[in-house]
């Protein structure tokens, strides 16, 4: 269970990389047994990785999360509440259908639905839509051919139904993703312009550990905004590959953090530096590793990371990787 929730968290926060466009994302989650901070059904909306609104079966209403979303009129919230309630009923039905497909008769199971649209800096639009079951990819929409394709054998029936001329589920998805999604993204960007466009310069701490003759170099980059960042280790100007995935985590103050770690031989103690590229910087920030640096910094870093994870968990473990009733019975 713990590993599954971490999997959901990583899908939300995403992988690092400097990004110059804007992204609107929705995450639906329906579970068979509520608990562990997760309601029976929830919908979370994000703009550029910032949570802007949410709906949960516990509350029964779509409510603003980002302060600037409170500027939308009451009719907006009532309209979306009704649509969320409709999606809640469909999602609960889909969980039961998926359990049948996988011959599951009880226990904890989940269905996750995620979709979104991206306005890229060069003016192009990219979108996606995907369904998952128990943390695994189940079904995805090809947004070039506008066809659903199964990612598991049990998804073939759904793909055939949703691609059929009778249901036209792909057409509803296409209309939403190519038009309404980007229209609303532009509106949200205007409402939240001050917050979304603010630039906060990252802070950087370097630490090291020596274990069994191998040195681990940690580059902790924290308290930066916006979310997207590129962090790499180099030795004398040549990239040193990281042995672990690069994940950006949110802080409680609306900023972000990331730690990038590499392993080097104990005798290799010269020429290493951490390179940080971020929208708030006029040029790449370079911090050199000094071998005599204290390892106490590592414990500070770990505390910051775990604090970010805890904050997400307390918020409700949100999800896996409307305006419309986009989700249909499976």
CSV table of C-alpha atoms in Angstrom, one decimal:
chain,number,residue,atom,x,y,z
A,1,UNK,CA,0.0,0.0,0.0
A,2,UNK,CA,2.8,2.4,0.9
A,3,UNK,CA,4.6,1.8,-2.4
A,4,UNK,CA,1.4,2.4,-4.3
A,5,UNK,CA,0.8,5.7,-2.7
A,6,UNK,CA,4.4,6.8,-3.4
A,7,UNK,CA,3.8,5.8,-7.0
A,8,UNK,CA,0.8,8.1,-7.2
A,9,UNK,CA,2.7,10.9,-5.6
A,10,UNK,CA,5.5,10.7,-8.2
A,11,UNK,CA,3.0,10.8,-11.0
A,12,UNK,CA,1.6,14.0,-9.7
A,13,UNK,CA,4.8,15.9,-9.1
A,14,UNK,CA,6.4,14.6,-12.3
A,15,UNK,CA,9.9,14.5,-13.5
A,16,UNK,CA,12.2,17.5,-13.7
A,17,UNK,CA,13.1,19.4,-16.8
A,18,UNK,CA,13.0,23.1,-17.8
A,19,UNK,CA,9.7,23.8,-19.3
A,20,UNK,CA,8.5,27.1,-20.9
A,21,UNK,CA,4.8,26.4,-21.6
A,22,UNK,CA,1.7,25.9,-19.4
A,23,UNK,CA,-0.2,22.8,-18.4
A,24,UNK,CA,-3.7,22.1,-17.1
A,25,UNK,CA,-4.2,18.6,-15.6
A,26,UNK,CA,-7.0,16.7,-14.0
A,27,UNK,CA,-6.7,13.6,-11.8
A,28,UNK,CA,-9.6,11.4,-10.8
A,29,UNK,CA,-9.4,8.6,-8.3
A,30,UNK,CA,-12.0,6.1,-7.2
A,31,UNK,CA,-11.2,3.4,-4.6
A,32,UNK,CA,-13.2,0.4,-3.3
A,33,UNK,CA,-12.4,1.1,0.4
A,34,UNK,CA,-11.9,4.7,1.6
A,35,UNK,CA,-9.2,5.4,4.2
A,36,UNK,CA,-5.5,6.2,4.6
A,37,UNK,CA,-6.4,9.8,3.9
A,38,UNK,CA,-8.0,9.0,0.5
A,39,UNK,CA,-11.8,9.5,0.0
A,40,UNK,CA,-13.9,7.1,-2.0
A,41,UNK,CA,-13.7,9.5,-5.0
A,42,UNK,CA,-11.8,12.6,-5.7
A,43,UNK,CA,-10.9,15.0,-8.6
A,44,UNK,CA,-7.9,17.3,-8.4
A,45,UNK,CA,-7.1,20.1,-10.9
A,46,UNK,CA,-3.6,21.5,-11.4
A,47,UNK,CA,-2.2,24.4,-13.4
A,48,UNK,CA,1.6,24.2,-13.9
A,49,UNK,CA,1.8,21.8,-11.0
A,50,UNK,CA,-0.2,24.0,-8.6
A,51,UNK,CA,-3.4,22.6,-7.2
A,52,UNK,CA,-6.2,25.0,-8.1
A,53,UNK,CA,-9.4,23.1,-7.3
A,54,UNK,CA,-10.7,19.8,-5.9
A,55,UNK,CA,-13.8,17.7,-5.4
A,56,UNK,CA,-14.1,14.8,-3.0
A,57,UNK,CA,-16.9,12.4,-2.1
A,58,UNK,CA,-16.4,13.5,1.5
A,59,UNK,CA,-17.3,17.1,0.8
A,60,UNK,CA,-19.6,16.6,-2.2
A,61,UNK,CA,-18.6,20.0,-3.8
A,62,UNK,CA,-15.9,21.3,-6.1
A,63,UNK,CA,-14.0,24.0,-4.2
A,64,UNK,CA,-11.2,26.4,-4.9
A,65,UNK,CA,-7.7,25.6,-3.5
A,66,UNK,CA,-5.6,28.3,-5.1
A,67,UNK,CA,-6.7,31.7,-3.7
A,68,UNK,CA,-7.0,33.3,-7.1
A,69,UNK,CA,-9.6,30.7,-8.1
A,70,UNK,CA,-12.0,32.3,-5.6
A,71,UNK,CA,-12.5,35.0,-8.2
A,72,UNK,CA,-14.7,32.7,-10.3
A,73,UNK,CA,-18.4,33.2,-9.8
A,74,UNK,CA,-20.7,30.9,-7.7
A,75,UNK,CA,-22.3,29.6,-10.9
A,76,UNK,CA,-19.0,28.2,-12.0
A,77,UNK,CA,-18.6,26.2,-8.8
A,78,UNK,CA,-22.2,24.9,-8.9
A,79,UNK,CA,-22.0,23.8,-12.5
A,80,UNK,CA,-18.7,22.0,-11.9
A,81,UNK,CA,-20.0,20.4,-8.7
A,82,UNK,CA,-22.9,18.8,-10.6
A,83,UNK,CA,-20.5,17.5,-13.3
A,84,UNK,CA,-18.2,16.1,-10.6
A,85,UNK,CA,-21.1,14.3,-9.0
A,86,UNK,CA,-21.9,12.7,-12.3
A,87,UNK,CA,-18.3,11.6,-12.8
A,88,UNK,CA,-18.3,10.2,-9.3
A,89,UNK,CA,-21.1,7.9,-10.2
A,90,UNK,CA,-19.4,6.8,-13.4
A,91,UNK,CA,-16.1,6.2,-11.7
A,92,UNK,CA,-17.5,4.1,-8.9
A,93,UNK,CA,-19.2,2.0,-11.6
A,94,UNK,CA,-15.9,1.6,-13.4
A,95,UNK,CA,-14.1,0.4,-10.4
A,96,UNK,CA,-16.5,-2.5,-10.0
A,97,UNK,CA,-16.2,-3.2,-13.8
A,98,UNK,CA,-12.5,-3.3,-13.6
A,99,UNK,CA,-12.6,-5.7,-10.5
A,100,UNK,CA,-14.7,-8.0,-12.6
A,101,UNK,CA,-12.3,-7.8,-15.6
A,102,UNK,CA,-9.4,-8.8,-13.3
A,103,UNK,CA,-11.4,-11.4,-11.3
A,104,UNK,CA,-11.1,-9.4,-8.1
A,105,UNK,CA,-13.9,-10.1,-5.6
A,106,UNK,CA,-12.8,-7.8,-2.8
A,107,UNK,CA,-10.0,-5.9,-1.2
A,108,UNK,CA,-8.5,-2.5,-1.9
A,109,UNK,CA,-8.6,-1.5,-5.6
A,110,UNK,CA,-8.4,1.8,-7.4
A,111,UNK,CA,-9.2,3.3,-10.8
A,112,UNK,CA,-7.4,6.5,-11.8
A,113,UNK,CA,-8.2,8.7,-14.7
A,114,UNK,CA,-5.9,11.5,-15.8
A,115,UNK,CA,-6.0,14.0,-18.7
A,116,UNK,CA,-4.7,17.4,-19.6
A,117,UNK,CA,-3.6,19.9,-22.2
A,118,UNK,CA,-0.4,21.8,-22.6
A,119,UNK,CA,0.2,25.2,-24.3
A,120,UNK,CA,3.8,25.2,-25.5
A,121,UNK,CA,5.9,28.2,-25.8
A,122,UNK,CA,6.1,27.9,-29.6
A,123,UNK,CA,2.3,28.0,-29.8
A,124,UNK,CA,1.6,24.4,-30.3
A,125,UNK,CA,-0.8,22.3,-28.2
A,126,UNK,CA,-0.3,18.8,-26.7
A,127,UNK,CA,-2.8,16.8,-24.8
A,128,UNK,CA,-3.2,13.4,-23.2
A,129,UNK,CA,-5.8,11.1,-21.6
A,130,UNK,CA,-5.1,7.8,-19.8
A,131,UNK,CA,-6.8,5.3,-17.5
A,132,UNK,CA,-5.1,3.2,-14.8
A,133,UNK,CA,-6.1,0.4,-12.5
A,134,UNK,CA,-4.3,-0.5,-9.2
A,135,UNK,CA,-1.4,1.8,-10.2
A,136,UNK,CA,-0.9,0.2,-13.7
A,137,UNK,CA,-1.6,1.7,-17.1
A,138,UNK,CA,-4.8,0.3,-18.5
A,139,UNK,CA,-6.0,2.4,-21.5
A,140,UNK,CA,-4.7,5.5,-23.3
A,141,UNK,CA,-5.9,7.9,-26.0
A,142,UNK,CA,-3.7,8.4,-29.1
A,143,UNK,CA,-4.2,12.1,-29.6
A,144,UNK,CA,-2.8,12.0,-33.1
A,145,UNK,CA,-5.1,9.3,-34.5
A,146,UNK,CA,-7.8,9.9,-31.9
A,147,UNK,CA,-8.2,6.3,-31.0
A,148,UNK,CA,-8.1,4.6,-27.6
A,149,UNK,CA,-5.7,1.7,-27.4
A,150,UNK,CA,-5.5,-1.0,-24.7
A,151,UNK,CA,-2.4,-1.3,-22.5
A,152,UNK,CA,-3.6,-4.5,-20.9
A,153,UNK,CA,-5.5,-7.5,-22.3
A,154,UNK,CA,-8.4,-6.6,-20.0
A,155,UNK,CA,-8.8,-3.2,-21.7
A,156,UNK,CA,-9.5,-4.5,-25.2
A,157,UNK,CA,-13.3,-4.4,-24.7
A,158,UNK,CA,-13.2,-0.8,-23.4
A,159,UNK,CA,-11.1,0.3,-26.4
A,160,UNK,CA,-13.5,-1.3,-28.9
A,161,UNK,CA,-16.5,0.4,-27.2
A,162,UNK,CA,-15.0,3.8,-26.9
A,163,UNK,CA,-13.7,3.8,-30.4
A,164,UNK,CA,-17.1,2.7,-31.8
A,165,UNK,CA,-19.2,5.0,-34.0
A,166,UNK,CA,-22.1,4.4,-31.6
A,167,UNK,CA,-20.4,5.7,-28.5
A,168,UNK,CA,-18.0,8.3,-30.0
A,169,UNK,CA,-16.2,8.7,-26.8
A,170,UNK,CA,-13.0,9.6,-28.7
A,171,UNK,CA,-14.8,12.5,-30.4
A,172,UNK,CA,-16.0,14.0,-27.0
A,173,UNK,CA,-12.4,13.7,-25.8
A,174,UNK,CA,-11.1,15.4,-28.9
A,175,UNK,CA,-13.5,18.3,-28.7
A,176,UNK,CA,-12.6,18.9,-25.1
A,177,UNK,CA,-8.9,18.6,-25.3
A,178,UNK,CA,-8.4,20.6,-28.5
A,179,UNK,CA,-10.8,23.4,-27.6
A,180,UNK,CA,-12.3,23.7,-24.1
A,181,UNK,CA,-9.3,22.5,-22.2
A,182,UNK,CA,-7.0,25.1,-23.7
A,183,UNK,CA,-9.6,27.8,-23.4
A,184,UNK,CA,-10.0,27.2,-19.7
A,185,UNK,CA,-6.2,27.0,-19.3
A,186,UNK,CA,-5.8,30.5,-20.7
A,187,UNK,CA,-8.5,31.8,-18.3
A,188,UNK,CA,-6.9,30.2,-15.3
A,189,UNK,CA,-3.5,31.6,-16.4
A,190,UNK,CA,-5.0,35.1,-16.5
A,191,UNK,CA,-6.6,34.7,-13.1
A,192,UNK,CA,-3.5,33.4,-11.5
A,193,UNK,CA,-1.0,35.4,-13.5
A,194,UNK,CA,0.7,37.0,-10.5
A,195,UNK,CA,1.3,33.6,-8.7
A,196,UNK,CA,2.1,31.5,-11.8
A,197,UNK,CA,4.6,33.9,-13.3
A,198,UNK,CA,6.5,34.7,-10.1
A,199,UNK,CA,10.2,33.8,-10.2
A,200,UNK,CA,12.0,32.6,-7.0
A,201,UNK,CA,15.7,31.9,-7.3
A,202,UNK,CA,16.7,28.4,-6.2
A,203,UNK,CA,18.9,27.8,-3.2
A,204,UNK,CA,21.5,25.0,-3.4
A,205,UNK,CA,23.2,22.8,-0.9
A,206,UNK,CA,25.9,20.2,-1.6
A,207,UNK,CA,26.6,17.2,0.7
A,208,UNK,CA,28.4,13.9,0.4
A,209,UNK,CA,28.5,10.4,1.9
A,210,UNK,CA,31.1,7.8,1.8
A,211,UNK,CA,29.8,4.2,1.8
A,212,UNK,CA,32.0,1.1,1.1
A,213,UNK,CA,34.6,3.1,-0.9
A,214,UNK,CA,31.9,4.9,-2.9
A,215,UNK,CA,31.1,8.6,-2.5
A,216,UNK,CA,27.5,9.8,-3.0
A,217,UNK,CA,27.3,13.4,-4.0
A,218,UNK,CA,23.9,15.1,-3.2
A,219,UNK,CA,22.8,18.4,-4.8
A,220,UNK,CA,19.7,19.7,-3.0
A,221,UNK,CA,18.0,22.5,-4.9
A,222,UNK,CA,15.1,24.0,-3.0
A,223,UNK,CA,12.7,26.9,-2.5
A,224,UNK,CA,12.4,27.7,-6.2
A,225,UNK,CA,9.5,28.7,-8.4
A,226,UNK,CA,8.2,27.9,-11.0
A,227,UNK,CA,8.4,24.1,-10.7
A,228,UNK,CA,10.4,23.2,-13.7
A,229,UNK,CA,14.2,22.9,-13.3
A,230,UNK,CA,17.1,21.1,-14.7
A,231,UNK,CA,19.8,19.9,-12.3
A,232,UNK,CA,22.9,17.9,-13.3
A,233,UNK,CA,26.3,16.9,-11.9
A,234,UNK,CA,29.4,17.5,-14.0
A,235,UNK,CA,33.1,16.6,-13.7
A,236,UNK,CA,35.3,19.1,-15.5
A,237,UNK,CA,32.4,20.1,-17.8
A,238,UNK,CA,31.3,16.5,-18.6
A,239,UNK,CA,27.9,15.2,-17.4
A,240,UNK,CA,27.9,12.6,-14.7
A,241,UNK,CA,24.8,10.5,-14.9
A,242,UNK,CA,22.5,10.2,-11.8
A,243,UNK,CA,21.7,6.7,-10.6
A,244,UNK,CA,18.2,7.7,-9.4
A,245,UNK,CA,15.2,9.4,-11.0
A,246,UNK,CA,14.9,13.2,-10.7
A,247,UNK,CA,11.6,14.1,-9.0
A,248,UNK,CA,10.4,17.6,-8.1
A,249,UNK,CA,8.5,17.9,-4.8
A,250,UNK,CA,6.3,20.8,-3.6
A,251,UNK,CA,6.9,22.7,-0.4
A,252,UNK,CA,4.2,24.0,1.8
A,253,UNK,CA,5.0,27.6,0.9
A,254,UNK,CA,4.3,27.1,-2.8
A,255,UNK,CA,7.9,26.6,-3.8
A,256,UNK,CA,9.6,23.4,-4.9
A,257,UNK,CA,12.6,21.2,-4.3
A,258,UNK,CA,14.7,18.5,-5.9
A,259,UNK,CA,17.7,16.4,-5.0
A,260,UNK,CA,20.0,14.9,-7.5
A,261,UNK,CA,22.5,12.2,-6.5
A,262,UNK,CA,25.5,10.7,-8.3
A,263,UNK,CA,28.1,8.1,-7.2
A,264,UNK,CA,31.8,8.4,-7.7
A,265,UNK,CA,34.9,6.4,-6.6
A,266,UNK,CA,36.3,7.5,-3.3
A,267,UNK,CA,39.6,8.6,-4.9
A,268,UNK,CA,37.8,10.8,-7.5
A,269,UNK,CA,37.6,14.0,-5.4
A,270,UNK,CA,38.3,16.8,-7.9
A,271,UNK,CA,36.4,18.8,-10.5
A,272,UNK,CA,32.8,17.9,-9.6
A,273,UNK,CA,30.0,20.6,-9.7
A,274,UNK,CA,26.2,20.8,-9.6
A,275,UNK,CA,24.6,22.8,-12.5
A,276,UNK,CA,21.2,24.3,-12.1
A,277,UNK,CA,19.1,25.8,-14.9
A,278,UNK,CA,15.9,27.6,-13.9
A,279,UNK,CA,13.6,30.3,-15.3
A,280,UNK,CA,14.6,32.7,-12.4
A,281,UNK,CA,18.3,32.6,-13.4
A,282,UNK,CA,20.0,34.7,-16.1
A,283,UNK,CA,22.6,32.0,-16.5
A,284,UNK,CA,23.2,28.5,-15.3
A,285,UNK,CA,24.0,28.4,-11.5
A,286,UNK,CA,27.2,26.3,-10.8
A,287,UNK,CA,28.1,25.1,-7.3
A,288,UNK,CA,31.3,23.3,-6.8
A,289,UNK,CA,31.7,20.3,-4.5
A,290,UNK,CA,34.3,20.8,-1.8
A,291,UNK,CA,35.3,17.4,-0.4
A,292,UNK,CA,35.7,18.7,3.1
A,293,UNK,CA,32.0,19.8,3.2
A,294,UNK,CA,30.1,18.5,6.2
A,295,UNK,CA,27.8,15.5,5.9
A,296,UNK,CA,25.5,17.1,8.4
A,297,UNK,CA,23.9,19.0,5.5
A,298,UNK,CA,22.5,15.6,4.3
A,299,UNK,CA,20.3,15.3,7.3
A,300,UNK,CA,18.9,18.8,6.7
A,301,UNK,CA,18.2,17.9,3.1
A,302,UNK,CA,16.5,14.6,4.0
A,303,UNK,CA,14.3,16.4,6.5
A,304,UNK,CA,13.2,18.9,3.8
A,305,UNK,CA,12.3,16.1,1.3
A,306,UNK,CA,10.4,14.0,3.8
A,307,UNK,CA,8.5,17.1,4.9
A,308,UNK,CA,7.4,17.7,1.4
A,309,UNK,CA,6.2,14.1,1.0
A,310,UNK,CA,4.3,14.4,4.3
A,311,UNK,CA,2.6,17.6,3.2
A,312,UNK,CA,1.4,15.8,0.1
A,313,UNK,CA,0.2,12.8,2.1
A,314,UNK,CA,-1.7,15.0,4.5
A,315,UNK,CA,-3.4,16.7,1.6
A,316,UNK,CA,-4.9,13.5,0.5
A,317,UNK,CA,-2.4,11.4,-1.5
A,318,UNK,CA,-4.1,12.7,-4.5
A,319,UNK,CA,-4.0,10.4,-7.5
A,320,UNK,CA,-2.4,8.4,-10.4
A,321,UNK,CA,-0.9,9.6,-13.8
A,322,UNK,CA,-15.2,18.7,-15.6
A,323,UNK,CA,-16.1,20.6,-17.6
A,324,UNK,CA,-17.4,17.6,-19.5
A,325,UNK,CA,-18.5,14.1,-18.7
A,326,UNK,CA,-15.3,12.8,-20.2
A,327,UNK,CA,-15.3,9.5,-18.4
A,328,UNK,CA,-17.7,6.9,-19.8
A,329,UNK,CA,-18.7,3.4,-18.4
A,330,UNK,CA,-16.1,0.8,-19.3
